[in-house]
XYZ file of C-alpha atoms in Angstrom:
610
model
C 0.000 0.000 0.000
C 1.585 3.252 -1.168
C 1.542 6.212 1.203
C 1.191 9.504 -0.734
C 3.993 11.981 -0.128
C 3.246 14.555 -2.811
C -0.183 16.200 -2.772
C -1.787 18.725 -5.071
C -4.993 20.525 -4.151
C -7.544 22.894 -5.657
C -9.806 25.173 -3.612
C -12.821 27.080 -4.955
C -15.922 28.703 -3.457
C -18.791 30.648 -5.075
C -17.272 34.068 -4.408
C -13.748 32.812 -4.935
C -12.371 34.960 -2.130
C -12.337 34.122 1.562
C -13.233 30.427 1.748
C -11.041 29.699 -1.277
C -7.951 31.318 0.228
C -8.560 30.138 3.797
C -9.082 26.518 2.724
C -5.891 26.679 0.654
C -3.852 28.032 3.557
C -5.310 25.499 6.008
C -4.517 22.577 3.703
C -1.020 23.850 3.024
C -0.067 24.312 6.674
C -1.632 21.064 7.883
C -0.152 18.925 5.101
C 3.305 20.348 5.683
C 2.936 19.778 9.441
C 2.088 16.128 8.720
C 5.185 15.751 6.546
C 3.675 15.947 3.059
C 4.775 18.059 0.107
C 1.790 20.025 -1.176
C 0.964 22.629 -3.793
C -2.441 24.329 -3.768
C -4.198 26.038 -6.688
C -6.959 28.546 -5.926
C -9.783 29.266 -8.337
C -11.494 32.529 -7.530
C -13.198 35.594 -8.912
C -9.786 36.915 -9.965
C -8.951 33.742 -11.896
C -6.575 30.894 -11.122
C -3.716 31.498 -8.694
C -0.699 29.190 -8.147
C -1.843 27.113 -11.121
C -0.813 23.457 -11.012
C 1.431 22.478 -13.897
C 1.308 19.154 -15.694
C 4.554 18.250 -13.953
C 3.038 19.039 -10.520
C 0.074 16.790 -11.217
C 2.186 14.007 -12.693
C 4.429 13.962 -9.618
C 1.517 13.927 -7.148
C 0.240 10.790 -5.421
C -3.017 12.430 -4.338
C -5.395 15.237 -5.361
C -7.553 17.057 -2.794
C -10.439 19.124 -4.153
C -11.960 21.513 -1.585
C -14.727 23.159 -3.581
C -18.339 24.266 -3.319
C -18.745 24.739 -7.069
C -18.113 22.785 -10.249
C -14.391 22.252 -10.987
C -13.069 20.558 -14.120
C -11.385 17.282 -13.117
C -10.187 16.056 -16.522
C -6.514 16.866 -15.891
C -6.434 14.665 -12.773
C -7.199 11.431 -14.578
C -5.569 8.413 -13.026
C -4.922 10.168 -9.705
C -6.644 9.386 -6.388
C -9.080 12.251 -5.818
C -10.600 13.301 -2.489
C -13.545 15.725 -2.561
C -14.636 17.934 0.325
C -16.308 21.316 0.928
C -14.242 24.419 1.681
C -15.915 24.788 5.083
C -14.873 21.282 6.108
C -11.357 21.893 4.811
C -11.139 25.009 6.986
C -12.698 23.609 10.158
C -11.423 20.021 10.155
C -8.283 20.210 8.055
C -6.231 17.486 9.708
C -9.006 14.920 9.345
C -9.482 15.904 5.688
C -5.807 15.305 4.916
C -5.691 12.038 6.845
C -8.851 10.688 5.176
C -7.567 11.735 1.761
C -4.287 9.920 2.327
C -6.101 6.834 3.581
C -8.380 6.837 0.547
C -5.370 7.115 -1.757
C -3.793 4.147 0.011
C -7.009 2.196 -0.435
C -7.153 2.956 -4.152
C -3.498 2.069 -4.680
C -3.822 -1.379 -3.094
C -5.736 -3.153 -5.906
C -3.525 -1.576 -8.571
C -0.209 -3.006 -7.394
C 1.684 -5.137 -9.837
C 1.948 -8.806 -8.851
C 5.570 -8.717 -7.779
C 5.795 -11.506 -5.211
C 2.120 -12.479 -5.085
C 0.425 -14.302 -7.929
C -2.844 -16.197 -8.353
C -2.334 -19.680 -7.012
C -5.032 -21.382 -9.041
C -5.348 -19.565 -12.338
C -6.240 -21.019 -15.665
C -4.277 -20.358 -18.791
C -6.486 -17.348 -19.433
C -5.599 -15.761 -16.103
C -8.987 -16.443 -14.544
C -9.139 -16.567 -10.749
C -9.716 -19.734 -8.786
C -13.390 -18.975 -8.184
C -14.122 -17.936 -11.740
C -16.211 -21.004 -12.337
C -18.920 -19.687 -10.062
C -18.742 -15.996 -10.929
C -17.072 -15.292 -14.295
C -18.247 -11.683 -14.275
C -16.401 -8.416 -14.915
C -17.229 -4.728 -14.860
C -15.498 -1.882 -16.673
C -15.544 1.812 -17.520
C -14.458 3.518 -20.749
C -13.981 7.242 -21.291
C -12.190 9.498 -23.771
C -11.856 13.323 -23.884
C -14.561 13.813 -26.554
C -16.667 11.031 -25.126
C -17.891 9.730 -28.459
C -16.020 7.320 -30.739
C -13.196 5.906 -28.596
C -15.422 5.597 -25.539
C -17.926 3.286 -27.222
C -15.418 1.455 -29.430
C -13.280 0.599 -26.393
C -16.375 -0.659 -24.578
C -17.187 -2.945 -27.501
C -13.605 -4.231 -27.629
C -13.749 -5.107 -23.927
C -17.036 -6.938 -24.415
C -15.582 -9.038 -27.220
C -12.396 -9.770 -25.249
C -14.383 -10.870 -22.205
C -16.642 -13.037 -24.339
C -13.616 -14.779 -25.878
C -12.440 -15.648 -22.366
C -15.855 -16.912 -21.263
C -16.765 -13.920 -19.124
C -19.831 -11.731 -18.917
C -18.972 -8.040 -18.640
C -20.872 -4.820 -18.091
C -19.152 -1.650 -19.289
C -20.163 1.830 -18.157
C -19.411 4.522 -20.762
C -18.596 8.031 -19.541
C -18.981 10.237 -22.593
C -20.037 13.720 -23.633
C -23.648 12.793 -22.892
C -22.777 11.611 -19.390
C -22.560 8.124 -17.908
C -24.472 5.370 -19.700
C -25.045 1.767 -18.640
C -24.105 2.730 -15.093
C -22.734 0.094 -12.740
C -24.672 -0.735 -9.597
C -23.185 -1.618 -6.237
C -24.392 -5.212 -6.550
C -22.716 -5.610 -9.940
C -19.433 -4.259 -8.604
C -19.574 -6.568 -5.574
C -20.189 -9.553 -7.847
C -17.331 -8.788 -10.269
C -14.038 -10.730 -10.334
C -12.130 -7.667 -11.563
C -12.588 -4.089 -12.767
C -11.187 -2.728 -16.040
C -10.822 1.030 -16.570
C -9.969 2.001 -20.161
C -9.919 5.779 -20.041
C -8.021 8.824 -21.264
C -9.768 11.120 -18.771
C -10.177 11.060 -14.995
C -12.411 8.266 -13.685
C -13.333 8.073 -9.987
C -12.321 4.608 -8.758
C -13.356 4.975 -5.107
C -16.381 2.662 -5.511
C -14.111 -0.238 -6.501
C -12.356 -0.623 -3.145
C -11.387 -4.241 -2.439
C -11.532 -5.225 -6.132
C -8.746 -6.048 -8.562
C -8.493 -2.884 -10.627
C -6.676 -2.617 -13.944
C -6.318 0.799 -15.617
C -5.248 1.417 -19.202
C -5.972 3.675 -22.185
C -8.831 3.396 -24.670
C -6.282 2.794 -27.446
C -4.869 -0.221 -25.613
C -8.378 -1.617 -25.114
C -9.198 -1.056 -28.798
C -6.080 -2.861 -30.006
C -6.044 -5.744 -27.520
C -9.314 -6.079 -25.600
C -8.629 -9.708 -24.739
C -5.133 -8.905 -23.479
C -6.480 -6.124 -21.265
C -8.983 -8.541 -19.702
C -6.242 -11.102 -19.109
C -4.035 -8.487 -17.472
C -6.870 -7.518 -15.140
C -7.521 -11.131 -14.191
C -3.813 -11.720 -13.562
C -3.752 -9.183 -10.749
C -3.665 -10.620 -7.219
C -6.783 -10.546 -5.106
C -6.381 -7.624 -2.672
C -6.555 -8.477 1.001
C -8.096 -5.523 2.876
C -7.232 -7.118 6.211
C -3.524 -7.463 5.513
C -2.775 -4.082 7.020
C -5.459 -4.112 9.714
C -7.288 -1.134 8.210
C -10.458 -2.739 6.807
C -12.860 -1.144 9.286
C -11.305 2.265 8.952
C -11.392 2.079 5.156
C -15.068 1.187 5.323
C -15.714 4.305 7.396
C -13.745 6.357 4.871
C -15.934 5.058 2.054
C -19.085 5.844 4.041
C -17.900 9.377 4.809
C -17.088 9.895 1.166
C -20.527 8.654 0.128
C -22.132 11.123 2.540
C -20.059 13.965 1.096
C -21.073 13.011 -2.434
C -24.736 13.053 -1.467
C -24.361 16.539 -0.005
C -22.517 17.815 -3.060
C -25.097 16.587 -5.546
C -28.153 18.337 -4.105
C -30.138 21.198 -5.672
C -28.444 23.742 -3.402
C -25.051 22.806 -4.853
C -26.416 23.436 -8.345
C -27.731 26.830 -7.268
C -24.369 27.751 -5.749
C -22.599 26.823 -8.960
C -24.915 29.118 -10.910
C -24.394 31.924 -8.418
C -20.603 31.496 -8.564
C -20.561 32.004 -12.334
C -23.090 34.843 -12.127
C -21.225 36.709 -9.407
C -18.341 38.120 -11.510
C -20.865 39.357 -14.081
C -23.053 41.119 -11.538
C -20.119 42.554 -9.573
C -18.508 43.939 -12.734
C -21.813 45.280 -14.031
C -22.890 46.711 -10.696
C -19.639 48.541 -10.032
C -19.532 49.915 -13.585
C -23.102 51.179 -13.175
C -22.080 52.737 -9.866
C -19.156 54.465 -11.608
C -21.571 55.849 -14.197
C -23.393 57.659 -11.393
C -20.367 59.910 -11.013
C -21.794 61.646 -14.085
C -25.344 61.712 -12.696
C -28.176 59.218 -12.412
C -29.233 59.878 -16.035
C -26.066 60.781 -17.995
C -26.413 62.469 -21.359
C -26.261 60.214 -24.448
C -22.797 60.006 -25.959
C -21.005 60.891 -22.719
C -18.632 58.646 -20.784
C -21.321 58.167 -18.151
C -23.727 56.890 -20.804
C -21.057 54.508 -22.131
C -20.491 53.121 -18.641
C -24.229 52.675 -18.180
C -24.454 50.723 -21.436
C -21.553 48.473 -20.436
C -22.843 47.800 -16.948
C -26.616 48.038 -17.179
C -27.485 47.147 -20.738
C -24.800 44.503 -21.290
C -23.454 42.966 -18.060
C -26.795 43.061 -16.240
C -28.530 41.600 -19.287
C -26.356 38.500 -18.839
C -27.117 37.946 -15.150
C -30.172 35.726 -15.527
C -28.892 33.741 -18.558
C -25.576 33.006 -16.822
C -27.323 31.997 -13.586
C -29.676 29.697 -15.464
C -27.031 28.276 -17.789
C -24.644 27.226 -15.063
C -27.327 25.799 -12.782
C -28.169 23.547 -15.731
C -24.469 22.915 -16.360
C -24.027 21.744 -12.763
C -26.947 19.311 -13.128
C -26.325 17.857 -16.593
C -22.787 18.993 -17.443
C -22.261 20.244 -21.013
C -25.648 19.041 -22.350
C -27.407 21.442 -19.953
C -25.549 24.576 -20.980
C -27.404 25.441 -24.225
C -30.966 25.024 -22.898
C -29.955 26.744 -19.664
C -28.578 29.854 -21.384
C -31.493 30.097 -23.827
C -34.000 29.489 -21.029
C -32.378 32.170 -18.883
C -32.508 34.756 -21.662
C -36.134 33.848 -22.345
C -36.971 34.155 -18.628
C -35.374 37.598 -18.605
C -37.345 38.682 -21.678
C -40.568 37.386 -20.116
C -39.985 39.544 -17.016
C -39.430 36.571 -14.722
C -36.231 38.046 -13.264
C -33.791 36.042 -11.190
C -36.577 33.734 -9.982
C -37.186 32.798 -13.597
C -33.476 32.185 -14.058
C -33.486 29.719 -11.191
C -36.594 27.960 -12.515
C -35.253 27.774 -16.077
C -31.875 26.523 -14.834
C -33.382 23.596 -12.962
C -35.782 22.833 -15.803
C -32.987 22.895 -18.383
C -30.648 20.784 -16.274
C -33.074 18.036 -15.391
C -34.692 17.933 -18.831
C -31.293 17.730 -20.556
C -30.268 15.007 -18.123
C -33.488 13.099 -18.820
C -33.008 13.334 -22.594
C -29.386 12.270 -22.222
C -30.207 9.224 -20.126
C -33.503 8.062 -21.592
C -33.220 8.569 -25.342
C -31.087 5.846 -26.880
C -29.810 5.965 -30.443
C -27.975 3.351 -32.486
C -24.336 3.285 -31.484
C -23.163 4.819 -34.764
C -25.501 7.794 -34.156
C -24.557 8.424 -30.498
C -22.300 11.283 -31.598
C -25.401 13.247 -32.652
C -26.834 13.365 -29.131
C -24.589 16.049 -27.590
C -24.566 18.321 -30.656
C -28.099 17.893 -32.024
C -30.614 15.786 -30.099
C -30.086 17.058 -26.529
C -29.773 20.805 -27.258
C -32.682 20.759 -29.716
C -35.169 18.814 -27.600
C -34.246 20.252 -24.211
C -34.166 23.870 -25.429
C -37.524 23.434 -27.149
C -39.163 21.847 -24.101
C -37.717 24.416 -21.675
C -38.811 27.316 -23.869
C -42.366 26.031 -24.244
C -42.668 25.350 -20.509
C -41.489 28.855 -19.648
C -43.854 30.533 -22.123
C -46.987 28.487 -21.490
C -46.615 27.151 -17.933
C -44.146 28.952 -15.663
C -43.799 32.402 -17.225
C -47.021 33.958 -15.931
C -46.955 32.618 -12.354
C -43.254 33.327 -11.767
C -43.577 36.859 -13.190
C -46.569 37.474 -10.934
C -44.615 36.278 -7.885
C -41.640 38.479 -8.771
C -43.842 41.517 -9.468
C -45.688 41.006 -6.191
C -42.463 40.647 -4.224
C -40.954 43.698 -5.926
C -44.035 45.811 -5.243
C -44.082 44.695 -1.611
C -40.415 45.528 -1.114
C -40.716 48.910 -2.820
C -43.811 49.932 -0.879
C -43.386 48.196 2.455
C -43.830 50.219 5.591
C -41.122 51.003 8.081
C -42.024 48.118 10.415
C -41.866 45.530 7.634
C -38.599 47.016 6.416
C -37.028 46.690 9.846
C -38.218 43.082 10.185
C -36.806 42.204 6.758
C -33.523 43.861 7.700
C -33.382 41.867 10.947
C -33.940 38.595 9.111
C -31.474 39.251 6.287
C -28.904 40.622 8.710
C -29.120 37.620 11.006
C -28.847 35.239 8.053
C -25.587 36.874 6.966
C -23.938 35.959 10.283
C -25.404 32.529 10.994
C -22.811 30.502 9.109
C -20.161 32.997 7.936
C -20.302 32.568 4.182
C -22.126 29.235 4.268
C -25.498 28.250 2.781
C -27.668 30.590 4.878
C -25.333 33.520 4.253
C -25.281 32.814 0.515
C -29.079 32.530 0.415
C -29.494 36.030 1.865
C -26.835 37.457 -0.441
C -28.326 35.794 -3.537
C -31.762 37.180 -2.635
C -30.418 40.736 -2.383
C -28.275 40.489 -5.514
C -31.168 39.095 -7.533
C -33.323 42.078 -6.597
C -30.798 44.516 -8.076
C -31.974 43.526 -11.561
C -35.507 44.489 -10.472
C -34.359 47.938 -9.241
C -34.854 47.056 -5.571
C -31.744 48.324 -3.785
C -32.543 48.483 -0.040
C -31.987 44.751 0.743
C -28.542 44.929 -0.868
C -27.546 47.716 1.515
C -28.839 45.768 4.524
C -27.044 42.589 3.473
C -23.710 44.320 2.905
C -23.891 46.172 6.214
C -24.729 42.935 8.036
C -21.944 41.066 6.267
C -19.349 43.627 7.306
C -20.363 43.639 10.963
C -19.091 40.230 12.267
C -15.371 40.639 11.428
C -15.434 44.323 12.360
C -17.151 43.589 15.680
C -14.675 40.861 16.594
C -11.745 43.058 15.595
C -13.101 45.792 17.888
C -13.614 43.274 20.684
C -9.934 42.257 20.556
C -9.037 45.937 21.109
C -11.441 46.851 23.907
C -11.069 43.601 25.881
C -7.608 42.246 25.128
C -7.544 39.964 28.155
C -10.436 37.929 26.792
C -8.477 36.943 23.683
C -5.248 35.066 23.057
C -2.275 36.565 21.239
C -3.239 34.686 18.079
C -6.787 36.036 18.225
C -5.553 39.583 18.682
C -3.381 39.160 15.598
C -6.356 37.715 13.718
C -8.391 40.740 14.764
C -6.166 43.032 12.722
C -6.763 40.952 9.615
C -10.481 40.709 10.383
C -10.792 44.486 10.391
C -9.484 44.685 6.821
C -11.717 41.834 5.702
C -14.685 43.453 7.416
C -14.466 46.801 5.663
C -14.072 44.848 2.406
C -17.365 42.950 2.987
C -15.760 39.546 3.534
C -17.828 38.001 6.318
C -15.591 34.928 6.423
C -13.025 36.997 8.311
C -14.919 36.000 11.460
C -14.540 32.258 10.861
C -11.332 31.751 12.943
C -13.090 33.218 15.979
C -16.351 31.327 15.394
C -14.571 28.009 14.822
C -12.677 28.382 18.093
C -15.585 29.474 20.283
C -18.889 29.133 18.406
C -21.113 29.149 21.504
C -20.148 32.739 22.347
C -19.068 34.208 19.012
C -21.984 33.181 16.778
C -24.796 34.671 18.926
C -22.855 37.918 19.208
C -22.317 38.081 15.452
C -25.973 37.308 14.681
C -27.123 40.023 17.110
C -24.819 42.671 15.657
C -25.606 41.797 12.044
C -29.368 41.750 12.669
C -29.146 45.219 14.257
C -27.034 46.549 11.364
C -29.445 45.167 8.756
C -32.501 46.508 10.576
C -30.991 49.991 11.004
C -29.979 50.111 7.333
C -33.589 49.426 6.322
C -34.917 51.851 8.971
C -32.676 54.638 7.667
C -33.825 53.995 4.080
C -30.321 53.201 2.805
C -30.035 51.778 -0.695
C -27.024 50.313 -2.471
C -26.597 49.821 -6.220
C -23.272 47.943 -6.083
C -23.281 44.235 -5.124
C -19.845 44.287 -3.498
C -17.040 46.585 -2.427
C -17.635 47.102 1.274
C -17.018 50.542 2.706
C -15.163 51.570 -0.442
C -18.419 52.073 -2.375
C -18.925 55.216 -0.285
C -16.314 56.834 -2.503
C -18.557 56.426 -5.556
C -21.108 59.264 -5.790
C -24.750 58.151 -5.888
C -23.849 54.463 -5.437
C -25.362 54.527 -1.968
C -28.099 56.706 -0.506
C -27.957 58.108 3.036
C -24.268 57.251 3.276
C -23.812 58.901 6.673
C -26.625 56.934 8.276
C -25.343 53.798 6.548
C -22.014 54.210 8.339
C -23.931 54.705 11.593
C -25.816 51.417 11.045
C -22.552 49.548 10.462
C -20.903 51.202 13.474
C -23.789 50.354 15.813
C -23.894 46.744 14.580
C -20.146 46.493 15.078
C -20.400 47.858 18.618
C -23.246 45.457 19.494
C -21.170 42.513 18.283
C -18.082 43.635 20.193
C -19.890 44.309 23.483
C -21.928 41.098 23.283
C -18.949 38.859 22.609
C -16.851 40.448 25.364
C -19.672 39.961 27.881
C -20.114 36.338 26.850
C -16.356 35.787 27.040
C -16.417 36.752 30.709
C -18.062 33.395 31.390
C -14.915 31.508 30.405
C -11.486 31.255 31.947
C -9.055 33.789 30.540
C -6.599 32.397 27.998
C -3.005 31.779 28.917
C -0.698 34.743 29.048
C 2.128 35.273 26.638
C 4.601 34.233 29.340
C 3.132 30.740 29.586
C 2.073 30.358 25.964
C 5.015 28.146 25.052
C 4.493 25.880 28.059
C 0.721 25.438 27.600
C 0.300 25.966 23.906
C -2.399 23.307 23.510
C -4.773 24.526 26.277
C -8.167 25.371 24.661
C -10.069 28.545 25.407
C -13.234 26.660 26.344
C -13.269 23.786 28.783
């Protein structure tokens, strides 16, 4: 069993800022502490940083993917891959690295060449001793285009297995997705597993099975030889290293993670992550146009900026949201119907709600067409370029026009009218709710739900919730930074250092700056943050503040007309910050004070909370 020593990792979150960078730093420090070489690539709103080279990937024994959005995995083919969310990578980094290493060891065990161990009772064809009762194989084929080589290699493996007296089921992973998918019972029954692929194939479900990996070309040229090579591998013995129970728990944990990653919320987050750069760029450019007045004269620079931001970037918000929700569900087949459906939803006045509806419709319809419509093998290449986009786009368009368009538009119009005309009491309540949501999980699902709601309303010219959400998102890190200044004895040296960083993150509207404090003492920090953020959001709505830019933090105050009632907006943020700071310091009084600097080296591991 090979223990990985070189690790490569990729981190990515919907905003591509805080969670991405923090997960990368946590993985880097923990892996190095455990004695592994590691290189981490971050994929964020500003593009790819510390990009992994082909040489880095080739030299690695393990790939860790800490991501909350879709990440292309093709370049990691043939490498053990461990998937986890950014939040888990930040909060439980050591366990993530250890489980990833253990999984890589598990995957390497069946692939070892038969150096000193060989089948003791094999026939001349390389069949195992018990082949007379089973004689069954499973396989997977995949090529980069996912058309010709994928299916031809599958056919070659079938013929090779038949020549050797074996039944075989081959799953094809092509441009239309996985076909003829293997079940758990079929894998358990198989004597061996054959992977003929030129792209990455996840092999985690084949633990405890003889696993032979090769290229599609090799399978095409010598299908029978590939089968014989697979059958010649020794039977792996999971108990030989005493780790069988632990490996089973690893597989179960991985299955749970996969279930969490594949839900509708993950698809929505993927759409939001691709939409976010468009709306941030468009929103800030629109805000810059206000330097020349709210209605700049035609032909002026202000008018040009308004066309770039409002009439171009903002016109893409709903199509991009819809397209990449569908892309997350059905991969490439979902992109065309998702983009067309999103543009149609926008034209029908369905707004961001219509984009979400069209995205899910496009994704699941494209996936249904991909999986349920079968063509002759020589016509399979037409599915991704003709059949799926034509049928799914047509169905999505008709459903939006005749079924969902009217009701969704009515819901959006009603919500917009309510928000624009709501009384002061309702405004304060909405601000309390949105503000509290921004601090509940520090950039997690609840936070992203509130932010997505406010951002979506920008396209409908409703700007007050955006102001409340940004104020509430700035408050937690700012409040904790203030707390480390006014009550230094309640915080350790490390926390006081973190407070300086949190202040910068706070004014930049990066709520995740509070995560180190919340992870260390959630019982006291989270209630304080929720209280301060709820107050900040409520005051922003009470003061009638509006914000036309979806990001930027306190720096948007420098843009004329981007925010209304700027002075009162600063007051709302300041009061929310003070509430957070005072609440957390009072709650901290209930715990024993942390060790002093003089004894820090002697009692470095003593936790703040007993």
